[in-house]
PDB file of C-alpha atoms in Angstrom:
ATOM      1  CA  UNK A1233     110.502  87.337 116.927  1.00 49.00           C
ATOM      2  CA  UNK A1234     111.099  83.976 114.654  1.00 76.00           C
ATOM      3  CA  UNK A1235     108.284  82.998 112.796  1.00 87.00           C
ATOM      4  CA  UNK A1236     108.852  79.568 113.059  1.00 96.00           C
ATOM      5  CA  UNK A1237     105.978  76.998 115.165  1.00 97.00           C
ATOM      6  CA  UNK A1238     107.166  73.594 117.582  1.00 98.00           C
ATOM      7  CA  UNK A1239     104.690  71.442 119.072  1.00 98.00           C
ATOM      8  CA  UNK A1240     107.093  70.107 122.346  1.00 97.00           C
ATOM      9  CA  UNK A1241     105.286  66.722 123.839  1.00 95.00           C
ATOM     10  CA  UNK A1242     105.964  67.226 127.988  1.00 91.00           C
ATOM     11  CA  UNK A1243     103.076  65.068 129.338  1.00 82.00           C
ATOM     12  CA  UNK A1244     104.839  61.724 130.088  1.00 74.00           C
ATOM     13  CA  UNK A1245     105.499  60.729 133.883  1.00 70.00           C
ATOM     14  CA  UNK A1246     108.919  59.854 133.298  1.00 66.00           C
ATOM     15  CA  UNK A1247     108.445  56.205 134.647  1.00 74.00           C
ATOM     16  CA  UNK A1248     112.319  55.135 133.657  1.00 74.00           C
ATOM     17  CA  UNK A1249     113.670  58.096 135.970  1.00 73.00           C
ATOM     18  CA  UNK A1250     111.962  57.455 138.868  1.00 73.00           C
ATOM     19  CA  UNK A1251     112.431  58.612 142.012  1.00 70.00           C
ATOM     20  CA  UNK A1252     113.433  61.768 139.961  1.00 68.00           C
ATOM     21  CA  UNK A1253     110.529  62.409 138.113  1.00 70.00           C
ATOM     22  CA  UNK A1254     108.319  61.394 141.638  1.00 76.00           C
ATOM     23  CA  UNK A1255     108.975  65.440 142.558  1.00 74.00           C
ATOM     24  CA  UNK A1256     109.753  66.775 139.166  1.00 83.00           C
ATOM     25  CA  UNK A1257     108.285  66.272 135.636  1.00 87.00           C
ATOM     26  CA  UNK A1258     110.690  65.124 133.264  1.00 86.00           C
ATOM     27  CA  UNK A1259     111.106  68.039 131.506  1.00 89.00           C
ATOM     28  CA  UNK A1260     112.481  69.914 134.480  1.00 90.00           C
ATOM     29  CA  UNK A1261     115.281  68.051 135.670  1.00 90.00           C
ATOM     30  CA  UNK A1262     118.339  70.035 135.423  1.00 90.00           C
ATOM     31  CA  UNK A1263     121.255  69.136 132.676  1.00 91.00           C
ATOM     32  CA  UNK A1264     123.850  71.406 134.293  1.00 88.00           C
ATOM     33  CA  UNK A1265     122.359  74.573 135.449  1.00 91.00           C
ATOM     34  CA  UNK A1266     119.153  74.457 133.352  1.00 93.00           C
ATOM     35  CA  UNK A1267     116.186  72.440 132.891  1.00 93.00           C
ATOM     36  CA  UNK A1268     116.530  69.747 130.311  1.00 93.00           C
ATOM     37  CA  UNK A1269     113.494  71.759 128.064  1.00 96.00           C
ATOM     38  CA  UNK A1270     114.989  74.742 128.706  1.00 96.00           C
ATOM     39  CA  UNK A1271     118.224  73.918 126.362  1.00 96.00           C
ATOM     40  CA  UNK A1272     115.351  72.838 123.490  1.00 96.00           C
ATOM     41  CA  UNK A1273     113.427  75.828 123.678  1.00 97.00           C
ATOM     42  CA  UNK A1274     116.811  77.814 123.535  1.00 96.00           C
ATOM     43  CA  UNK A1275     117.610  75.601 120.280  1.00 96.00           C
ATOM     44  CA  UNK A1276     114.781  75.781 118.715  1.00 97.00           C
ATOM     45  CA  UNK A1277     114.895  80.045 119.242  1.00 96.00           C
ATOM     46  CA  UNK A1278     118.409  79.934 117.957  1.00 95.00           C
ATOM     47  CA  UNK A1279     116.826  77.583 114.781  1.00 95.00           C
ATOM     48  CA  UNK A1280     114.051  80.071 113.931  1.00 96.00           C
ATOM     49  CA  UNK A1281     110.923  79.028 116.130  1.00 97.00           C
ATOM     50  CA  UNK A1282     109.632  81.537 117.793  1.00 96.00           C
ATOM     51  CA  UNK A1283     106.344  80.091 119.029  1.00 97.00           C
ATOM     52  CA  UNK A1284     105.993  77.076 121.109  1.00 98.00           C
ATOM     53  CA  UNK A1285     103.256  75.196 122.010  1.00 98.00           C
ATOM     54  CA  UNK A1286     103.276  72.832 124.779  1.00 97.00           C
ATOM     55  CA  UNK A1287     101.394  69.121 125.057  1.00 95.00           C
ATOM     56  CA  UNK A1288     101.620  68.793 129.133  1.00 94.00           C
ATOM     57  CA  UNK A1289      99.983  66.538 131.577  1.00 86.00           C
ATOM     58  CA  UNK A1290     101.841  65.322 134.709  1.00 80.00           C
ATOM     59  CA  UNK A1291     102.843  68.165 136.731  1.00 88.00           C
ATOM     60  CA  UNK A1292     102.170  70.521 133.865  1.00 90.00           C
ATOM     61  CA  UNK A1293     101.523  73.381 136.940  1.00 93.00           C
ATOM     62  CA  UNK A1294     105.540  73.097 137.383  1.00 94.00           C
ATOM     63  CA  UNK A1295     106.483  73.580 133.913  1.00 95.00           C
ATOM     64  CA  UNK A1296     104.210  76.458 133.617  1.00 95.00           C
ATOM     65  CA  UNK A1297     105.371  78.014 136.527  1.00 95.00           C
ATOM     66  CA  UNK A1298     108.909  77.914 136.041  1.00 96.00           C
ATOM     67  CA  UNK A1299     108.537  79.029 132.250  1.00 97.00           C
ATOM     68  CA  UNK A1300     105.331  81.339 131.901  1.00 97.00           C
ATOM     69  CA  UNK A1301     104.934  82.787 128.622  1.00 97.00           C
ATOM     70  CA  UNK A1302     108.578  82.324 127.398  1.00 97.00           C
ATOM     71  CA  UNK A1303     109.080  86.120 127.357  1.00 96.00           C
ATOM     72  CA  UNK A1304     112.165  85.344 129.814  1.00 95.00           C
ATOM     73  CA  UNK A1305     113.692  83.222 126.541  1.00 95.00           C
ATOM     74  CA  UNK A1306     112.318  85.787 123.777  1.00 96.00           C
ATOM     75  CA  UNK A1307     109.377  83.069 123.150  1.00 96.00           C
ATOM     76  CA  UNK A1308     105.852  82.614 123.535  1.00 97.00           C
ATOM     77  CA  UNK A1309     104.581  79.812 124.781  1.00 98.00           C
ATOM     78  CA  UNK A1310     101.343  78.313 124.959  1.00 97.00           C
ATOM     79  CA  UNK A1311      99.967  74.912 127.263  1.00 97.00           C
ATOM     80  CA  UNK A1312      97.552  72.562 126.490  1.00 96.00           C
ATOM     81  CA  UNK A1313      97.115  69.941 128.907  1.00 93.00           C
ATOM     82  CA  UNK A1314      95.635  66.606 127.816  1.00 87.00           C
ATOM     83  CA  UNK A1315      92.543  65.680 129.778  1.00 85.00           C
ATOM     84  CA  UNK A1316      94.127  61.627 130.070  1.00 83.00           C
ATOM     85  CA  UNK A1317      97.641  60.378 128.480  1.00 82.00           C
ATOM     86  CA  UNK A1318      97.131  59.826 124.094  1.00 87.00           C
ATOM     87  CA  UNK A1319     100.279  58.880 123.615  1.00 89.00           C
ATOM     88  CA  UNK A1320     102.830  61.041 121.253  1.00 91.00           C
ATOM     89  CA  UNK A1321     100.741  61.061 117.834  1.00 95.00           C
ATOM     90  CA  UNK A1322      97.282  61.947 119.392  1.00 95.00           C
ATOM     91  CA  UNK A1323      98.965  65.071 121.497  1.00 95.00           C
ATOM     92  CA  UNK A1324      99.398  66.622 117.674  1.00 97.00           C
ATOM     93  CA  UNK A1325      95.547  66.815 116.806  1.00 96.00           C
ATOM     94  CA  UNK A1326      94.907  67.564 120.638  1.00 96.00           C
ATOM     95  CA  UNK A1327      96.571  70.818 120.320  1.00 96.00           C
ATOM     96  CA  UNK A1328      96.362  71.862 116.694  1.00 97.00           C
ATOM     97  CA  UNK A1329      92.435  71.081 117.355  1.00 96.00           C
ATOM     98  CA  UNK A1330      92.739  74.214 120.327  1.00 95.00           C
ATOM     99  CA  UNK A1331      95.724  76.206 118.106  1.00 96.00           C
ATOM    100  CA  UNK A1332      93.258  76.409 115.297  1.00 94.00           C
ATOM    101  CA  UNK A1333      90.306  77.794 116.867  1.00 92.00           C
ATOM    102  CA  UNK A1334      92.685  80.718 118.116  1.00 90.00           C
ATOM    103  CA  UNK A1335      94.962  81.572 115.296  1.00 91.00           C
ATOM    104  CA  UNK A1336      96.382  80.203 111.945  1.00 93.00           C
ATOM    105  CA  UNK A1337      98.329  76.558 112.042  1.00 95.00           C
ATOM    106  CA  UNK A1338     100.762  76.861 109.661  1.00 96.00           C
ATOM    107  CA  UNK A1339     101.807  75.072 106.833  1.00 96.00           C
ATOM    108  CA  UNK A1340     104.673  73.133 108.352  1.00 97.00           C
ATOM    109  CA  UNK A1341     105.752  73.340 112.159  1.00 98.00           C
ATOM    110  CA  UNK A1342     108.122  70.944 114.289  1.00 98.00           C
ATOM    111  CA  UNK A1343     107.053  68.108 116.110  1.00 98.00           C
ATOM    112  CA  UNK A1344     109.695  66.918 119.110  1.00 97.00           C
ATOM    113  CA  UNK A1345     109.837  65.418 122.488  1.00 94.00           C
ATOM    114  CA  UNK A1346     111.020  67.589 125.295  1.00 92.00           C
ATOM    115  CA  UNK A1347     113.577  65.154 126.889  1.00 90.00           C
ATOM    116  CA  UNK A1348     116.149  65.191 123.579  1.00 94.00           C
ATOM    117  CA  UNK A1349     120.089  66.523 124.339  1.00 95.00           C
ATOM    118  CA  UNK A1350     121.196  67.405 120.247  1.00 95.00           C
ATOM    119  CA  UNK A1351     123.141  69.871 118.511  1.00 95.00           C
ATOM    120  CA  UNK A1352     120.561  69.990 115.996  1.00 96.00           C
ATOM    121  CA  UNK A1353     120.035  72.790 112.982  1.00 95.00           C
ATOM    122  CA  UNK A1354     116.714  73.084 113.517  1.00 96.00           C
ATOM    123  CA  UNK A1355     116.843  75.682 110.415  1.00 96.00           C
ATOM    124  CA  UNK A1356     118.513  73.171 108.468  1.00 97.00           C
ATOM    125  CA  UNK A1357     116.499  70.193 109.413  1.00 97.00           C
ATOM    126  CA  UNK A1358     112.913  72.263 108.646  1.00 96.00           C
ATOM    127  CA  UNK A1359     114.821  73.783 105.544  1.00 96.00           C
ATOM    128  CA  UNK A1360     114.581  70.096 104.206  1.00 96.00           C
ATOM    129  CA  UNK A1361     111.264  69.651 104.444  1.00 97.00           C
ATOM    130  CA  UNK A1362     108.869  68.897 101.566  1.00 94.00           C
ATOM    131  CA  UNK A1363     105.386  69.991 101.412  1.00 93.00           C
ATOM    132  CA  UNK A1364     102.750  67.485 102.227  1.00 94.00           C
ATOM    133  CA  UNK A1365     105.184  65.080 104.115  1.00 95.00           C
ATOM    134  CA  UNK A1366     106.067  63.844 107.553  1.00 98.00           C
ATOM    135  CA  UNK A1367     109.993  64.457 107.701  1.00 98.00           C
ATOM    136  CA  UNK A1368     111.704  62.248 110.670  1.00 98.00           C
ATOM    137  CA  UNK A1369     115.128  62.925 111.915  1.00 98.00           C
ATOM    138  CA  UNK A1370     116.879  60.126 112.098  1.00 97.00           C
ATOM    139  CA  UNK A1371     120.241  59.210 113.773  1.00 96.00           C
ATOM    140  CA  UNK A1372     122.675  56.142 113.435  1.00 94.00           C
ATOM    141  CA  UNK A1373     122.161  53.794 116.776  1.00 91.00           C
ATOM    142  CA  UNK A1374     124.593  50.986 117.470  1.00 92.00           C
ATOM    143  CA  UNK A1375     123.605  48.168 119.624  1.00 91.00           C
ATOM    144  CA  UNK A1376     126.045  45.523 120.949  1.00 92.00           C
ATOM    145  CA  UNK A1377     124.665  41.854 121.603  1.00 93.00           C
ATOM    146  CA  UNK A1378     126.648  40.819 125.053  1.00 94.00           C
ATOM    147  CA  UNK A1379     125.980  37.030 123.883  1.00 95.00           C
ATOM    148  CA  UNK A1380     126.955  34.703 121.442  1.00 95.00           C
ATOM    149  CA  UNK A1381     124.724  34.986 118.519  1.00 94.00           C
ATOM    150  CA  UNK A1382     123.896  31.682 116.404  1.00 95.00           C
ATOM    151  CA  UNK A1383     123.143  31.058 112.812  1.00 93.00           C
ATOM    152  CA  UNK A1384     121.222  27.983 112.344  1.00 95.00           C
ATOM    153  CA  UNK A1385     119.411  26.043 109.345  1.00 94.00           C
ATOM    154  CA  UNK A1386     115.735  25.225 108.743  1.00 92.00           C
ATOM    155  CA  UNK A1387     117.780  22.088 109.513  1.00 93.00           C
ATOM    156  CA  UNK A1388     118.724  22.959 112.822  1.00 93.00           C
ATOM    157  CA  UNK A1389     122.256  22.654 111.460  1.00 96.00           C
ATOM    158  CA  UNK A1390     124.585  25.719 113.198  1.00 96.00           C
ATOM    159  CA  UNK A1391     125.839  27.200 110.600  1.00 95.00           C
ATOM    160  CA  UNK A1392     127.751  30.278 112.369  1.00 95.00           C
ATOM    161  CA  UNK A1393     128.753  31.626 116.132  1.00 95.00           C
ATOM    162  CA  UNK A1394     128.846  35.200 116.063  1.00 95.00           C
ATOM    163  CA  UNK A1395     130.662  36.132 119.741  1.00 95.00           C
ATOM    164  CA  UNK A1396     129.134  39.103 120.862  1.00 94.00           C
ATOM    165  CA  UNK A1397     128.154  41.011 117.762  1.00 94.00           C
ATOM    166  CA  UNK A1398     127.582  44.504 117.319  1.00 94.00           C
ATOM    167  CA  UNK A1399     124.639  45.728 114.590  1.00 92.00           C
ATOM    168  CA  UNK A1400     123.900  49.318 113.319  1.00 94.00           C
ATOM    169  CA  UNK A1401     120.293  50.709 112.886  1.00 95.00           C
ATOM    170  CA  UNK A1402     118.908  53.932 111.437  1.00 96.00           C
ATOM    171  CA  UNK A1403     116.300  55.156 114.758  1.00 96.00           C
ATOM    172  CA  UNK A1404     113.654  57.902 114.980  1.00 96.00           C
ATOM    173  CA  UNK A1405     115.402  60.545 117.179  1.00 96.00           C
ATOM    174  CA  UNK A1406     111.536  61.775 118.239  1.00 95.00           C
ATOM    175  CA  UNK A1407     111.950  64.833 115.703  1.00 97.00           C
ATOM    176  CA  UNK A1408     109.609  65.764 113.113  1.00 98.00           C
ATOM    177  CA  UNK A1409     108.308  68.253 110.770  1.00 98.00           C
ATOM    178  CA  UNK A1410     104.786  68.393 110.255  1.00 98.00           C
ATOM    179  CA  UNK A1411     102.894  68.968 107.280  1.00 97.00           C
ATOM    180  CA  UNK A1412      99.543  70.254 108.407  1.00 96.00           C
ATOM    181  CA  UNK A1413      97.137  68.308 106.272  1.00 96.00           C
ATOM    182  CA  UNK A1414      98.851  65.170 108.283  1.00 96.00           C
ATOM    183  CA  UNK A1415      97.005  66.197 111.490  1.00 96.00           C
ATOM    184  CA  UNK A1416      93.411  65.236 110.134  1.00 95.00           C
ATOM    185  CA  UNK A1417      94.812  61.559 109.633  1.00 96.00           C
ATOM    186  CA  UNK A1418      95.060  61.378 113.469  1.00 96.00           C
ATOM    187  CA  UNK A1419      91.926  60.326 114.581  1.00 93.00           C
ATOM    188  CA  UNK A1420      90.434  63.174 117.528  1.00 91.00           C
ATOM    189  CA  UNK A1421      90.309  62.182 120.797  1.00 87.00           C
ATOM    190  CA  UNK A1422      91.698  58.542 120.525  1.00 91.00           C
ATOM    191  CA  UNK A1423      95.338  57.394 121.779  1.00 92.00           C
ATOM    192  CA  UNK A1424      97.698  57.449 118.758  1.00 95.00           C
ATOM    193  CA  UNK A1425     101.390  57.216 119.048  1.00 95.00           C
ATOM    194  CA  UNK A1426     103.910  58.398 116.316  1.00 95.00           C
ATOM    195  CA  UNK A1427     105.054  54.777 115.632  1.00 95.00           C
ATOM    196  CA  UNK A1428     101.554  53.703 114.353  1.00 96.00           C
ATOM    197  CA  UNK A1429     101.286  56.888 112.685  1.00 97.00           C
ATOM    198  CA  UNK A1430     104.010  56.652 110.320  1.00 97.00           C
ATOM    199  CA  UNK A1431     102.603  53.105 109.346  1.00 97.00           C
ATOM    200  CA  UNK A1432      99.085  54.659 108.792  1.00 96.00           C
ATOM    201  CA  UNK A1433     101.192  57.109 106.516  1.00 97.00           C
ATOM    202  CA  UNK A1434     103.118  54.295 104.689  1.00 97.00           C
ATOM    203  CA  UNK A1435      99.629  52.149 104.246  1.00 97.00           C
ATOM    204  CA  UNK A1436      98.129  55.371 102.938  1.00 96.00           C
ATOM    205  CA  UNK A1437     100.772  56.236 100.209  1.00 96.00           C
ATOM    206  CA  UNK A1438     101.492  59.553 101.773  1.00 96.00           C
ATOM    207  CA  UNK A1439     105.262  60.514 101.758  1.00 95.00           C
ATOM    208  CA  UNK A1440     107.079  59.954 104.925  1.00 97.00           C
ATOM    209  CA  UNK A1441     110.958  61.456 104.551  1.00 97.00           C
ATOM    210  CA  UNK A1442     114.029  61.191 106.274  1.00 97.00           C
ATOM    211  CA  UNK A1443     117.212  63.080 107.507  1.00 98.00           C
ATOM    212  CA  UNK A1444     119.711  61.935 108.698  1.00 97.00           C
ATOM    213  CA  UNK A1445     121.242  63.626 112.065  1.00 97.00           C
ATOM    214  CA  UNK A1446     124.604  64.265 110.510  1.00 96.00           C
ATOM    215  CA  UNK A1447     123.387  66.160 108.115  1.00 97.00           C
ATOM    216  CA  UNK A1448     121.875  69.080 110.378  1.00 97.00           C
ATOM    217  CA  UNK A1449     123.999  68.216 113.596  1.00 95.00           C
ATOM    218  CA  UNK A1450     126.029  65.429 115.000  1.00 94.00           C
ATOM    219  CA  UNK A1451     124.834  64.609 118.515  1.00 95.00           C
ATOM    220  CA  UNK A1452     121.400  63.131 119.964  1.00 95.00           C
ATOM    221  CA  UNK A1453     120.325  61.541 123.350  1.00 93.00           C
ATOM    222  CA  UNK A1454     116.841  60.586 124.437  1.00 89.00           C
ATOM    223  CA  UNK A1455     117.537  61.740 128.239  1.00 88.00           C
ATOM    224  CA  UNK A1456     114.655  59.071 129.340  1.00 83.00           C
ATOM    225  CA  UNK A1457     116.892  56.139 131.170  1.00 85.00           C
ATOM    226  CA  UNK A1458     119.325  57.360 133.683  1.00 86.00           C
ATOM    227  CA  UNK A1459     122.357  56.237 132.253  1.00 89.00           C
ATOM    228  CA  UNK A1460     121.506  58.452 129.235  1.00 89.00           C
ATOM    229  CA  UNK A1461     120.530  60.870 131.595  1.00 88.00           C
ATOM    230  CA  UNK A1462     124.340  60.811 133.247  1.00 91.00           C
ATOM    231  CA  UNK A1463     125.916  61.343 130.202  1.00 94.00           C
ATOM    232  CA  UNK A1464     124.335  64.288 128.435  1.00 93.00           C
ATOM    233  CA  UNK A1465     124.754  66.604 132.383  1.00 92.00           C
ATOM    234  CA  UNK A1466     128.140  65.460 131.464  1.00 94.00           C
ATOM    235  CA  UNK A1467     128.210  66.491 127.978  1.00 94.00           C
ATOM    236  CA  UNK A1468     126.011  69.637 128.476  1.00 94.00           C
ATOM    237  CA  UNK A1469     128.450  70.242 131.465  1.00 93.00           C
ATOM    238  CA  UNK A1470     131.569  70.155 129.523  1.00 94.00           C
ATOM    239  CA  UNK A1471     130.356  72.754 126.848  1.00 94.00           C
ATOM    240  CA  UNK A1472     126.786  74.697 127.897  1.00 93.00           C
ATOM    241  CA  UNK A1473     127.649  76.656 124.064  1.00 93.00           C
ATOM    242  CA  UNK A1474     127.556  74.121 121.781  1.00 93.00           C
ATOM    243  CA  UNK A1475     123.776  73.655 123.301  1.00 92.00           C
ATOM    244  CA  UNK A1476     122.681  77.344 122.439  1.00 90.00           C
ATOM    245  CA  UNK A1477     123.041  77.956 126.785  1.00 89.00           C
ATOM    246  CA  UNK A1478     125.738  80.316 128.042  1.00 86.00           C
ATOM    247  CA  UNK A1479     127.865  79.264 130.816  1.00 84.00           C
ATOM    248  CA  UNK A1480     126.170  79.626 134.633  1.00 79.00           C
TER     249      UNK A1480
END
């Protein structure tokens, strides 16, 4: 079995895909003929992790039902359900706090929401990694204004109309690597999320890297709003392979 450790954070309620996620947590709805964290556990086995542990909380007694102990996908798999929502920094210390009192954390381990349609390298992607840091993927995002935008003085002169403008931004993609001496910066017990974590980082001094998505893959959606949700079943549809899934 791969060697290789992924923290997967499956405790939100899914609020943006209701009445969906009313029945089903959000980590279960299918994407084609499999679960949505189905197709990441399968990536991150084909990338070298061969351990998973799971952050769950709303309806965690369907996601360990349907996957067990991951022997059906050549994993293990291991569940630790927060006792109230923390948020997606606190999860991190919630379950390396357990993880450590039953076997070795390792040095470095992924870090990744359990909602995400990529075509990530998750070799590659730990592969860049450097000790001691928090590593973010990051992927290009454009966003298109549907309104005039105006340029205007400390005057209040105008002093250019932009019609509908379209601006590009480098975005989190929800998928770290973890270096473990990070985890005792979260605070125990407290809600934390990754945002405000990466600040605390920056304030600190302590090295926060990035890597860019087209350097270990080329595709990313955050499956959490239903139009996003649409178009990955349609993607994942289209070509189940290019996912690390074989056909139905």
């Amino acid at each position: 079995m791969s060697d290789g450790h992924a923290i997967i954070l499956a405790g939100g309620l899914g609020r943006r895909l209701v009445p969906f996620t009313n029945v089903l947590p959000k980590p279960l709805l299918p994407i084609g003929h499999v679960p949505i964290l189905e197709v990441v556990l399968r990536q991150l086995l084909a990338g070298g992790v061969g351990t998973v542990h799971l952050a769950v909380g709303y309806l965690a007694e369907l996601i360990q039902s349907y996957f067990g102990d991951g022997s059906k996908l050549g994993l293990q798999i291991h569940y630790y359900r927060e006792p109230a929502p923390l948020g997606t920094a606190a999860p991190v210390r919630f379950v390396v706090d357990h993880w450590a009192s039953e076997a070795p954390v390792p040095e470095r381990f992924v870090v990744m929401n359990g909602d995400l349609l990529m075509d990530v390298r998750y070799a590659d992607f730990v592969a860049a990694h450097r000790s001691g840091a928090l590593t973010v993927l990051l992927a290009e995002k454009r966003v298109k204004i549907d309104l005039g935008v105006l340029a205007v003085s400390d005057g209040d002169a105008v002093t250019d109309y932009i019609e509908k403008p379209e601006y590009q931004y480098l975005v989190s993609t929800g998928v770290y690597v973890f270096s473990r001496e990070l985890v005792e910066l979260i605070p125990a017990g407290e809600r934390l999320d990754l945002p405000d974590l990466v600040k605390r980082l920056l304030a600190l001094g302590r090295p926060v890297n990035a890597v860019r998505l087209s350097r270990v893959g080329s595709l990313w959606l955050d499956l959490g709003r239903l139009e996003d949700y649409e178009e990955g079943r349609a993607l994942f549809e289209a070509d189940p392979g290019r996912f690390a899934c074989p056909p139905p």
